Amino acid sequence: MEFKAIGVLGAGTMGAGIAQVCAEAGFKVVLVDIAPEFVDKAVKGMNKNWSKAVEKGKMAADQAEKLNALVTTSTDNAAFKDCDIVIEAIVENIDIKKKVFKQLGEICGPDAILASNTSALSITEIAAATNRPNKVVGMHFFNPVPVMKLIEVIPGAETTDDVVEAVMDLSRKIGKEPVRAKESPGFIVNRILVPYINEAAIVYQEGIASAEEIDKAMKLGANMPMGPLALCDLVGIDVVLAICEYYWREFGDSKYRPSLAFRQKVRAGHLGMKTGKGFYDYTKK
């Protein structure tokens, strides 16, 4: 399948990053979110990144202008009607995703692929809400998108092989390395990573060590580039808690039970870097 226009639904950190790498690969990009300020912020962020690349001599000024021209924005999902693929990067809520995918199926052309950037939810369940479950696939990017090379490609129960191969090929064209994963909660990376972060939070909860000491220990003792609790703050404590709860429901295994520390932080509104406080206080930096 040939891709010419790529739709990105959601102009947050992930959606903006996806839009950026797609434009840099030469694709026309349609970026949509519910409010103008969201898409405007995303475009400003992309232009800022491209301006820095120009300043460092990594990109010509006219190239930055061409990239900016490839990106159009809207607050109406109807703008996706001519896209060959739409990549959804909105809130990690299965009911909202199902509602959106049903709408996308009615808006997009019959051959368009619908992809979800979900980090853990069921592709099969999302696909069942559409009029084209055979053309729905998981396309899980990692943060920060312009830097991280991996994309997990996850077929649902009815996703056809040609759709999977088309998305694998697109992933390579935008400079990423795709890995195909069988549908299972959390897929590969988050299935392993989230329980690791949860266990770190349990160690913190039990008072075995402070957040700083836990992170220092894992960086120096396991050669991790970033400590688990700092990573949790980066991802968002509410997001990690939601994934843990999802695993617990799906697997019915107590090893996925979320740390009480997560619940306490979320109740306090301390969600990590995005709110200024989490396991660390970013307001003091």
XYZ file of N, CA and C in Angstrom, residues 11-276:
798
model
N -2.738 15.935 19.587
C -1.564 16.791 19.384
C -0.756 16.975 20.657
N -0.849 15.998 21.549
C -0.032 16.043 22.759
C 1.406 15.672 22.453
N 2.139 15.288 23.474
C 3.553 14.961 23.306
C 3.766 13.868 22.270
N 2.991 12.794 22.361
C 3.159 11.679 21.431
C 2.677 12.044 20.035
N 1.490 12.639 19.931
C 0.953 12.988 18.624
C 1.823 13.981 17.884
N 2.335 14.974 18.601
C 3.216 15.967 17.976
C 4.487 15.307 17.471
N 5.017 14.385 18.260
C 6.236 13.678 17.854
C 6.003 12.811 16.630
N 4.852 12.138 16.592
C 4.512 11.292 15.439
C 4.359 12.152 14.189
N 3.665 13.276 14.338
C 3.485 14.194 13.206
C 4.834 14.694 12.698
N 5.732 15.000 13.618
C 7.049 15.513 13.238
C 7.844 14.512 12.413
N 7.928 13.264 12.885
C 8.749 12.277 12.163
C 8.123 11.907 10.819
N 6.796 11.943 10.739
C 6.130 11.648 9.463
C 6.409 12.751 8.445
N 6.364 14.013 8.892
C 6.677 15.130 8.000
C 8.138 15.067 7.563
N 9.020 14.740 8.478
C 10.452 14.665 8.159
C 10.749 13.571 7.141
N 9.853 12.580 7.075
C 10.009 11.508 6.090
C 9.377 11.883 4.749
N 8.815 13.093 4.677
C 8.273 13.581 3.413
C 6.791 13.371 3.202
N 6.077 12.920 4.235
C 4.644 12.674 4.097
C 3.828 13.932 4.424
N 2.703 14.084 3.753
C 1.746 15.100 4.141
C 1.094 14.638 5.434
N 0.957 15.550 6.382
C 0.424 15.198 7.698
C -0.778 16.074 8.031
N -1.837 15.422 8.505
C -3.011 16.136 8.997
C -3.081 15.887 10.499
N -2.885 16.940 11.280
C -2.853 16.832 12.739
C -4.138 17.424 13.319
N -4.854 16.614 14.101
C -6.156 17.037 14.625
C -6.212 16.867 16.142
N -6.777 17.862 16.805
C -7.079 17.753 18.236
C -8.356 18.545 18.503
N -8.861 18.468 19.721
C -10.175 19.040 20.015
C -10.177 20.560 20.139
N -8.998 21.175 20.347
C -8.947 22.633 20.527
C -7.794 23.227 19.728
N -7.978 24.426 19.170
C -6.925 25.059 18.366
C -5.618 25.244 19.123
N -5.711 25.555 20.428
C -4.485 25.795 21.191
C -3.609 24.547 21.287
N -4.241 23.367 21.235
C -3.466 22.129 21.305
C -2.656 21.910 20.025
N -3.299 22.076 18.885
C -2.579 21.876 17.620
C -1.567 22.998 17.392
N -1.914 24.213 17.820
C -0.978 25.329 17.669
C 0.287 25.090 18.482
N 0.119 24.589 19.698
C 1.265 24.298 20.550
C 2.146 23.218 19.919
N 1.513 22.197 19.344
C 2.258 21.113 18.706
C 3.068 21.620 17.520
N 2.452 22.452 16.693
C 3.147 22.988 15.512
C 4.300 23.888 15.941
N 4.080 24.698 16.956
C 5.154 25.560 17.466
C 6.325 24.715 17.964
N 6.011 23.608 18.616
C 7.060 22.713 19.109
C 7.862 22.095 17.979
N 7.163 21.669 16.926
C 7.851 21.107 15.761
C 8.749 22.149 15.100
N 8.214 23.362 14.922
C 8.999 24.423 14.293
C 10.213 24.802 15.138
N 10.042 24.752 16.451
C 11.158 25.028 17.350
C 12.256 23.987 17.172
N 11.863 22.721 17.059
C 12.837 21.643 16.854
C 13.565 21.801 15.515
N 12.812 22.156 14.485
C 13.421 22.332 13.168
C 14.328 23.560 13.136
N 13.947 24.603 13.861
C 14.791 25.811 13.927
C 16.118 25.502 14.616
N 16.053 24.678 15.658
C 17.280 24.272 16.347
C 18.176 23.470 15.407
N 17.552 22.609 14.596
C 18.319 21.809 13.636
C 19.002 22.715 12.610
N 18.316 23.787 12.211
C 18.899 24.756 11.271
C 20.079 25.476 11.921
N 19.893 25.885 13.173
C 20.947 26.597 13.901
C 22.202 25.741 14.068
N 21.995 24.444 14.218
C 23.131 23.531 14.410
C 23.725 23.050 13.083
N 23.141 23.515 11.974
C 23.651 23.127 10.664
C 23.240 21.743 10.222
N 22.238 21.190 10.892
C 21.774 19.846 10.550
C 20.649 19.865 9.516
N 20.133 21.054 9.239
C 19.032 21.200 8.299
C 19.109 22.574 7.650
N 18.808 22.645 6.355
C 18.777 23.932 5.650
C 17.495 24.673 6.004
N 17.551 25.987 5.995
C 16.394 26.806 6.356
C 15.205 26.529 5.448
N 15.467 26.354 4.153
C 14.358 26.094 3.235
C 13.732 24.730 3.476
N 14.538 23.785 3.978
C 14.000 22.462 4.308
C 13.031 22.551 5.477
N 13.366 23.357 6.471
C 12.466 23.552 7.619
C 11.136 24.139 7.160
N 11.205 25.067 6.221
C 9.984 25.672 5.686
C 9.136 24.640 4.943
N 9.798 23.750 4.207
C 9.089 22.705 3.466
C 8.400 21.734 4.429
N 9.084 21.408 5.518
C 8.496 20.499 6.505
C 7.259 21.126 7.134
N 7.353 22.394 7.467
C 6.215 23.093 8.058
C 5.017 23.089 7.107
N 5.305 23.220 5.800
C 4.235 23.249 4.793
C 3.543 21.907 4.636
N 4.217 20.835 5.057
C 3.631 19.494 4.941
C 2.564 19.229 6.006
N 2.556 20.041 7.066
C 1.650 19.804 8.192
C 0.461 20.760 8.145
N -0.731 20.191 8.085
C -1.952 20.983 8.200
C -2.670 20.556 9.475
N -3.447 21.468 10.039
C -4.100 21.173 11.315
C -5.597 21.425 11.237
N -6.305 20.822 12.182
C -7.762 20.993 12.251
C -8.248 20.588 13.637
N -9.470 20.969 13.947
C -10.132 20.494 15.172
C -11.314 19.595 14.822
N -11.391 19.203 13.559
C -12.503 18.385 13.060
C -11.956 17.085 12.457
N -12.394 15.962 12.974
C -11.924 14.667 12.471
C -12.253 14.445 10.990
N -13.188 15.216 10.462
C -13.527 15.101 9.040
C -12.337 15.444 8.154
N -11.337 16.116 8.717
C -10.120 16.464 7.966
C -9.328 15.223 7.569
N -9.661 14.086 8.166
C -8.947 12.832 7.869
C -9.501 12.113 6.638
N -10.514 12.654 6.000
C -11.242 11.898 4.973
C -10.367 11.419 3.822
N -9.285 12.116 3.512
C -8.425 11.714 2.400
C -7.110 11.078 2.852
N -6.986 10.788 4.129
C -5.750 10.185 4.650
C -5.715 8.688 4.349
N -4.516 8.188 4.095
C -4.335 6.760 3.814
C -4.223 5.952 5.102
N -3.818 6.630 6.179
C -3.741 6.003 7.499
C -3.955 7.093 8.533
N -4.657 6.766 9.603
C -4.808 7.684 10.729
C -4.219 7.002 11.954
N -3.293 7.701 12.609
C -2.654 7.176 13.820
C -3.239 7.918 15.011
N -3.937 7.196 15.859
C -4.585 7.789 17.034
C -3.602 7.831 18.202
N -3.503 9.006 18.847
C -2.623 9.165 20.003
C -3.334 10.023 21.043
N -4.476 9.529 21.514
C -5.272 10.281 22.489
C -5.204 9.585 23.855
N -6.081 9.998 24.752
C -6.097 9.471 26.113
C -6.240 7.947 26.128
N -5.575 7.322 27.113
C -5.554 5.860 27.210
C -6.804 5.365 27.931
N -7.932 5.482 27.217
C -9.233 5.076 27.757
C -9.949 4.273 26.677
N -10.265 3.029 26.954
C -10.784 2.127 25.929
C -12.129 2.606 25.373
N -12.989 3.153 26.218
C -14.303 3.590 25.747
C -14.192 4.792 24.809
N -13.302 5.718 25.143
C -13.098 6.885 24.286
C -12.483 6.455 22.960
N -11.518 5.548 23.015
C -10.883 5.076 21.779
C -11.891 4.365 20.873
N -12.750 3.549 21.446
C -13.752 2.836 20.644
C -14.707 3.823 19.965
N -15.111 4.844 20.689
C -16.006 5.856 20.122
C -15.332 6.587 18.959
N -14.061 6.934 19.156
C -13.309 7.659 18.130
C -13.065 6.788 16.900
N -12.705 5.531 17.116
C -12.425 4.644 15.980
C -13.688 4.353 15.174
N -14.817 4.274 15.849
C -16.081 4.103 15.124
C -16.306 5.297 14.189
N -16.041 6.490 14.719
C -16.206 7.705 13.916
C -15.210 7.746 12.759
N -13.964 7.381 13.033
C -12.942 7.390 11.981
C -13.298 6.423 10.852
N -13.860 5.295 11.217
C -14.261 4.314 10.211
C -15.317 4.861 9.267
N -16.156 5.757 9.774
C -17.210 6.360 8.957
C -16.687 7.523 8.121
N -15.612 8.163 8.585
C -15.051 9.335 7.897
C -14.063 8.938 6.805
N -13.182 8.014 7.113
C -12.077 7.684 6.208
C -12.525 6.810 5.038
N -11.731 6.848 3.962
C -12.011 6.018 2.802
C -11.940 4.545 3.154
N -12.556 3.677 2.354
C -12.635 2.250 2.682
C -11.285 1.537 2.760
N -10.266 2.067 2.115
C -8.952 1.422 2.134
C -8.033 1.964 3.216
N -8.462 2.995 3.927
C -7.611 3.622 4.935
C -7.390 2.697 6.124
N -6.174 2.714 6.631
C -5.807 1.943 7.820
C -5.989 2.828 9.049
N -6.504 2.244 10.124
C -6.656 2.955 11.390
C -5.700 2.335 12.407
N -4.786 3.139 12.932
C -3.767 2.633 13.860
C -3.898 3.313 15.210
N -3.639 2.551 16.269
C -3.686 3.115 17.616
C -2.309 3.088 18.253
N -1.956 4.189 18.890
C -0.699 4.287 19.621
C -0.853 3.795 21.064
N -1.927 3.074 21.353
C -2.116 2.576 22.712
C -0.885 1.819 23.205
N -0.591 1.991 24.489
C 0.581 1.323 25.064
C 0.233 0.000 25.720
N -1.058 -0.330 25.807
C -1.414 -1.558 26.515
C -2.774 -2.143 26.147
N -3.701 -1.338 25.617
C -5.086 -1.776 25.443
C -5.278 -2.726 24.263
N -6.414 -3.411 24.259
C -6.714 -4.434 23.260
C -7.024 -3.839 21.889
N -6.219 -4.195 20.903
C -6.462 -3.770 19.527
C -7.739 -4.421 19.001
N -7.963 -5.670 19.375
C -9.161 -6.389 18.943
C -10.426 -5.689 19.417
N -10.436 -5.242 20.660
C -11.617 -4.561 21.215
C -11.839 -3.219 20.520
N -10.756 -2.487 20.276
C -10.875 -1.205 19.572
C -11.390 -1.441 18.156
N -10.821 -2.443 17.484
C -11.191 -2.737 16.094
C -12.651 -3.149 15.957
N -13.167 -3.851 16.964
C -14.550 -4.342 16.909
C -15.569 -3.212 16.883
N -15.147 -2.020 17.271
C -16.060 -0.872 17.278
C -16.164 -0.215 15.905
N -15.353 -0.683 14.946
C -15.305 -0.042 13.631
C -16.028 -0.865 12.561
N -16.092 -0.280 11.369
C -16.655 -0.998 10.224
C -15.564 -1.689 9.410
N -14.331 -1.729 9.970
C -13.205 -2.325 9.251
C -12.187 -2.956 10.216
N -12.591 -3.923 11.036
C -11.660 -4.517 12.002
C -10.421 -5.134 11.357
N -10.522 -5.477 10.072
C -9.373 -6.060 9.372
C -8.308 -5.018 9.049
N -8.651 -3.725 9.173
C -7.714 -2.654 8.850
C -7.319 -1.836 10.080
N -7.513 -2.397 11.253
C -7.125 -1.727 12.498
C -5.910 -2.439 13.080
N -4.927 -1.666 13.515
C -3.662 -2.238 13.982
C -3.074 -1.358 15.073
N -2.290 -1.953 15.934
C -1.557 -1.184 16.936
C -0.257 -0.686 16.339
N 0.065 0.567 16.610
C 1.313 1.172 16.140
C 1.860 1.976 17.315
N 2.563 1.281 18.208
C 2.961 1.868 19.488
C 4.342 2.513 19.398
N 4.356 3.853 19.409
C 5.589 4.625 19.422
C 6.062 4.808 20.859
N 7.306 5.286 21.012
C 7.871 5.503 22.341
C 8.348 6.944 22.484
N 8.298 7.435 23.702
C 8.599 8.830 24.008
C 10.064 9.025 24.410
N 10.748 10.030 23.842
C 10.321 11.005 22.831
C 10.376 10.409 21.423
N 9.297 10.584 20.683
C 9.150 9.938 19.371
C 10.293 10.247 18.399
N 10.761 11.502 18.293
C 11.835 11.771 17.330
C 13.142 11.040 17.640
N 13.301 10.624 18.890
C 14.551 9.983 19.318
C 14.446 8.459 19.368
N 13.359 7.952 19.916
C 13.224 6.511 20.144
C 12.936 5.773 18.840
N 13.701 4.720 18.584
C 13.641 4.031 17.292
C 12.536 2.987 17.178
N 12.061 2.475 18.311
C 11.136 1.339 18.267
C 9.696 1.728 17.959
N 9.036 0.902 17.156
C 7.577 0.905 17.043
C 7.119 -0.542 17.194
N 6.245 -0.793 18.162
C 5.623 -2.112 18.289
C 4.407 -2.143 17.363
N 4.342 -3.130 16.495
C 3.220 -3.277 15.570
C 2.400 -4.479 16.027
N 1.126 -4.226 16.349
C 0.310 -5.269 16.979
C -0.978 -5.492 16.189
N -1.134 -6.631 15.544
C -2.393 -6.939 14.857
C -3.465 -7.362 15.854
N -4.721 -7.016 15.547
C -5.835 -7.524 16.322
C -6.242 -8.877 15.773
N -7.331 -9.428 16.276
C -7.772 -10.761 15.871
C -8.100 -10.849 14.381
N -8.563 -9.740 13.784
C -8.974 -9.763 12.383
C -8.057 -8.960 11.460
N -7.011 -8.376 11.991
C -6.104 -7.581 11.160
C -5.429 -8.462 10.125
N -5.461 -8.056 8.875
C -4.873 -8.863 7.798
C -3.358 -8.667 7.734
N -2.671 -9.664 7.181
C -1.211 -9.618 7.084
C -0.735 -8.463 6.208
N -1.502 -8.130 5.168
C -1.059 -7.048 4.292
C -1.099 -5.696 5.008
N -2.030 -5.529 5.934
C -2.091 -4.305 6.727
C -0.889 -4.239 7.665
N -0.575 -5.355 8.297
C 0.585 -5.402 9.192
C 1.869 -5.084 8.423
N 2.031 -5.693 7.270
C 3.240 -5.463 6.473
C 3.320 -4.018 5.994
N 2.179 -3.430 5.635
C 2.153 -2.035 5.198
C 2.598 -1.105 6.320
N 2.153 -1.380 7.543
C 2.522 -0.553 8.688
C 3.981 -0.785 9.082
N 4.453 -2.018 8.963
C 5.872 -2.295 9.206
C 6.732 -1.505 8.224
N 6.319 -1.496 6.961
C 7.062 -0.770 5.925
C 7.025 0.733 6.177
N 5.855 1.255 6.550
C 5.743 2.678 6.866
C 6.645 3.044 8.041
N 6.706 2.176 9.035
C 7.553 2.427 10.199
C 9.006 2.621 9.780
N 9.462 1.790 8.858
C 10.851 1.911 8.379
C 11.038 3.198 7.588
N 10.034 3.585 6.816
C 10.138 4.798 5.995
C 10.234 6.061 6.841
N 9.686 6.029 8.050
C 9.796 7.197 8.926
C 10.972 7.063 9.890
N 11.871 6.143 9.569
C 13.126 6.029 10.316
C 13.070 5.222 11.582
N 12.066 4.363 11.726
C 11.925 3.562 12.939
C 12.212 2.088 12.666
N 12.363 1.330 13.748
C 12.578 -0.114 13.668
C 11.335 -0.814 14.222
N 10.524 -1.422 13.368
C 9.312 -2.071 13.862
C 9.574 -3.477 14.402
N 8.842 -3.826 15.432
C 8.861 -5.181 15.991
C 7.417 -5.641 16.084
N 7.116 -6.770 15.470
C 5.747 -7.294 15.521
C 5.521 -8.019 16.837
N 4.402 -7.756 17.468
C 4.077 -8.390 18.750
C 2.670 -8.966 18.709
N 2.499 -10.122 19.298
C 1.175 -10.714 19.437
C 0.372 -9.890 20.434
N -0.921 -9.747 20.179
C -1.741 -8.962 21.092
C -1.814 -9.606 22.472
N -1.399 -8.826 23.459
C -1.449 -9.223 24.860
C -1.301 -7.936 25.653
N -1.945 -7.811 26.800
C -1.857 -6.560 27.549
C -0.413 -6.082 27.735
N -0.125 -4.866 27.286
C 1.205 -4.301 27.436
C 2.166 -4.657 26.331
N 1.771 -5.620 25.472
C 2.613 -6.026 24.343
C 3.977 -6.510 24.855
N 5.090 -5.925 24.408
C 6.406 -6.402 24.843
C 7.003 -5.475 25.906
N 7.289 -4.236 25.493
C 8.053 -3.331 26.358
C 7.316 -3.022 27.657
N 6.063 -2.594 27.571
C 5.355 -2.211 28.789
C 4.964 -3.407 29.647
N 4.841 -4.579 29.020
C 4.569 -5.790 29.806
C 5.730 -6.055 30.774
N 6.931 -5.721 30.338
C 8.122 -5.919 31.165
C 8.412 -4.684 32.020
N 8.269 -3.506 31.415
C 8.680 -2.258 32.059
C 7.772 -1.830 33.198
N 6.454 -1.907 33.014
C 5.533 -1.399 34.031
C 5.625 -2.179 35.344
N 5.689 -3.526 35.342
C 5.880 -4.226 36.617
C 7.200 -3.855 37.305
N 8.220 -3.553 36.521
C 9.510 -3.102 37.071
C 9.331 -1.759 37.791
N 8.629 -0.825 37.165
C 8.368 0.472 37.790
C 7.491 0.290 39.033
N 6.495 -0.587 38.935
C 5.605 -0.845 40.061
C 6.368 -1.408 41.253
N 7.289 -2.316 40.995
C 8.077 -2.899 42.092
C 8.958 -1.833 42.743
N 9.484 -0.912 41.943
C 10.275 0.191 42.501
C 9.412 1.046 43.418
N 8.146 1.274 43.013
C 7.227 2.065 43.835
C 6.881 1.337 45.131
N 6.814 0.004 45.074
C 6.553 -0.783 46.285
C 7.735 -0.686 47.239
N 8.954 -0.733 46.704
C 10.166 -0.566 47.528
C 10.140 0.815 48.200
N 9.740 1.830 47.445
C 9.612 3.196 47.975
C 8.536 3.233 49.058
N 7.390 2.617 48.784
C 6.248 2.583 49.699
C 6.618 1.927 51.031
N 7.449 0.887 50.958
C 7.849 0.152 52.167
C 8.964 0.849 52.937
N 9.436 1.982 52.417
C 10.470 2.740 53.121
C 11.853 2.117 53.068
N 12.067 1.221 52.123
C 13.373 0.569 51.996
C 14.441 1.564 51.559
N 14.044 2.509 50.730
C 14.969 3.556 50.280
C 14.149 4.717 49.720
N 14.794 5.875 49.613
C 14.135 7.039 49.037
C 14.073 6.901 47.521
N 13.292 7.761 46.889
C 13.197 7.735 45.428
C 14.576 7.949 44.806
N 15.330 8.901 45.355
C 16.671 9.184 44.833
C 17.586 7.970 44.959
N 17.513 7.294 46.097
C 18.380 6.136 46.332
C 17.986 4.952 45.448
N 16.698 4.754 45.273
C 16.226 3.664 44.401
C 16.717 3.888 42.979
N 16.527 5.116 42.493
C 16.938 5.420 41.115
C 18.455 5.336 40.954
N 19.182 5.833 41.928
C 20.647 5.763 41.875
C 21.117 4.313 41.856
N 20.480 3.478 42.671
C 20.853 2.065 42.734
C 20.635 1.365 41.398
N 19.509 1.642 40.757
C 19.216 0.982 39.482
C 20.096 1.506 38.345
N 20.462 2.772 38.413
C 21.349 3.318 37.380
C 22.772 2.771 37.528
N 23.243 2.700 38.757
C 24.618 2.250 38.978
C 24.745 0.733 39.044
N 23.703 0.069 39.556
C 23.784 -1.379 39.732
C 23.264 -2.194 38.558
N 22.356 -1.613 37.784
C 21.787 -2.333 36.639
C 22.066 -1.618 35.321
N 22.836 -0.551 35.383
C 23.230 0.224 34.195
C 22.034 0.799 33.442
N 20.982 1.124 34.189
C 19.821 1.750 33.571
C 20.139 3.218 33.274
N 19.739 3.735 32.120
C 20.031 5.132 31.803
C 19.221 6.107 32.645
N 18.096 5.608 33.189
C 17.202 6.448 33.987
C 16.586 5.587 35.077
N 16.442 6.140 36.264
C 15.851 5.378 37.349
C 14.372 5.125 37.133
N 13.805 4.051 37.725
C 12.404 3.697 37.485
C 11.397 4.731 37.975
N 11.694 5.420 39.081
C 10.725 6.384 39.602
C 10.793 7.706 38.840
N 11.972 8.084 38.383
C 12.082 9.256 37.511
C 11.376 8.970 36.185
N 11.505 7.746 35.703
C 10.823 7.348 34.468
C 9.313 7.379 34.667
N 8.859 6.944 35.835
C 7.425 6.959 36.145
C 6.899 8.396 36.122
N 7.669 9.314 36.676
C 7.282 10.729 36.659
C 7.221 11.263 35.229
N 8.130 10.798 34.393
C 8.152 11.236 32.995
C 6.924 10.720 32.245
N 6.602 9.452 32.433
C 5.453 8.832 31.764
C 4.147 9.397 32.300
N 4.098 9.602 33.603
C 2.875 10.045 34.280
C 2.417 8.952 35.238
N 2.368 9.262 36.523
C 2.001 8.252 37.519
C 0.588 7.742 37.284
N -0.303 8.617 36.838
C -1.672 8.202 36.547
C -1.717 7.206 35.402
N -0.850 7.391 34.415
C -0.796 6.475 33.267
C -0.288 5.105 33.714
N 0.784 5.099 34.514
C 1.347 3.829 34.992
C 0.333 3.109 35.878
N -0.363 3.839 36.739
C -1.389 3.245 37.594
C -2.491 2.610 36.745
N -2.937 3.312 35.711
C -4.004 2.788 34.844
C -3.565 1.503 34.150
N -2.312 1.451 33.717
C -1.805 0.242 33.052
C -1.727 -0.910 34.035
N -1.246 -0.642 35.259
C -1.189 -1.691 36.289
C -2.577 -2.245 36.582
N -3.545 -1.364 36.708
C -4.910 -1.803 36.989
C -5.475 -2.626 35.837
N -5.127 -2.234 34.620
C -5.568 -2.973 33.434
C -4.962 -4.371 33.426
N -3.674 -4.483 33.725
C -3.022 -5.797 33.798
C -3.691 -6.665 34.858
N -3.957 -6.064 35.998
C -4.548 -6.807 37.119
C -5.916 -7.370 36.728
N -6.713 -6.536 36.025
C -8.027 -7.007 35.575
C -7.894 -8.101 34.513
N -7.011 -7.904 33.546
C -6.891 -8.825 32.422
C -6.282 -10.159 32.822
N -5.224 -10.122 33.621
C -4.512 -11.362 33.971
C -5.037 -12.020 35.248
N -5.649 -11.212 36.126
C -6.119 -11.757 37.393
C -5.000 -12.258 38.274
N -3.816 -11.700 38.105
C -2.623 -12.141 38.831
C -2.190 -11.035 39.783
N -2.024 -11.364 41.069
C -1.716 -10.347 42.076
C -0.356 -9.693 41.872
N 0.494 -10.296 41.043
C 1.806 -9.680 40.825
C 1.683 -8.347 40.085
N 0.518 -8.090 39.480
C 0.293 -6.827 38.774
C -0.445 -5.805 39.633
N -0.709 -6.140 40.906
C -1.438 -5.217 41.777
C -0.663 -3.919 41.938
N -1.304 -2.770 41.683
C -0.578 -1.494 41.729
C -0.108 -1.118 43.129
N 1.019 -0.475 43.178
C 1.550 0.048 44.424
C 0.588 1.067 45.022
N 0.453 1.039 46.350
C -0.366 2.034 47.042
C 0.227 3.427 46.847
N 1.541 3.494 46.659
C 2.202 4.787 46.438
C 1.641 5.466 45.198
N 1.342 4.688 44.161
C 0.749 5.257 42.948
C -0.596 5.907 43.275
N -1.428 5.174 44.001
C -2.771 5.666 44.318
C -2.693 6.950 45.158
N -1.784 6.981 46.114
C -1.654 8.151 46.983
C -1.197 9.376 46.191
N -0.248 9.157 45.286
C 0.250 10.264 44.454
C -0.870 10.798 43.555
N -1.613 9.899 42.952
C -2.692 10.314 42.045
C -3.786 11.047 42.812
N -4.135 10.565 43.997
C -5.153 11.225 44.810
C -4.728 12.645 45.178
N -3.429 12.832 45.352
C -2.898 14.156 45.704
C -2.745 15.064 44.488
N -2.955 14.489 43.290
C -2.755 15.259 42.069
C -1.300 15.381 41.680
N -0.456 14.549 42.294
C 0.978 14.549 41.993
C 1.253 13.477 40.934
N 1.131 13.865 39.672
C 1.182 12.905 38.568
C 2.545 12.813 37.892
N 3.513 13.568 38.400
C 4.844 13.542 37.794
C 5.215 14.883 37.196
N 6.030 14.850 36.166
C 6.557 16.075 35.569
C 5.457 16.996 35.052
N 4.377 16.413 34.551
C 3.321 17.244 33.943
C 2.572 18.094 34.960
N 2.617 17.723 36.243
C 1.965 18.534 37.271
C 2.980 19.223 38.180
N 4.249 18.934 37.984
C 5.294 19.568 38.791
C 5.725 18.757 39.996
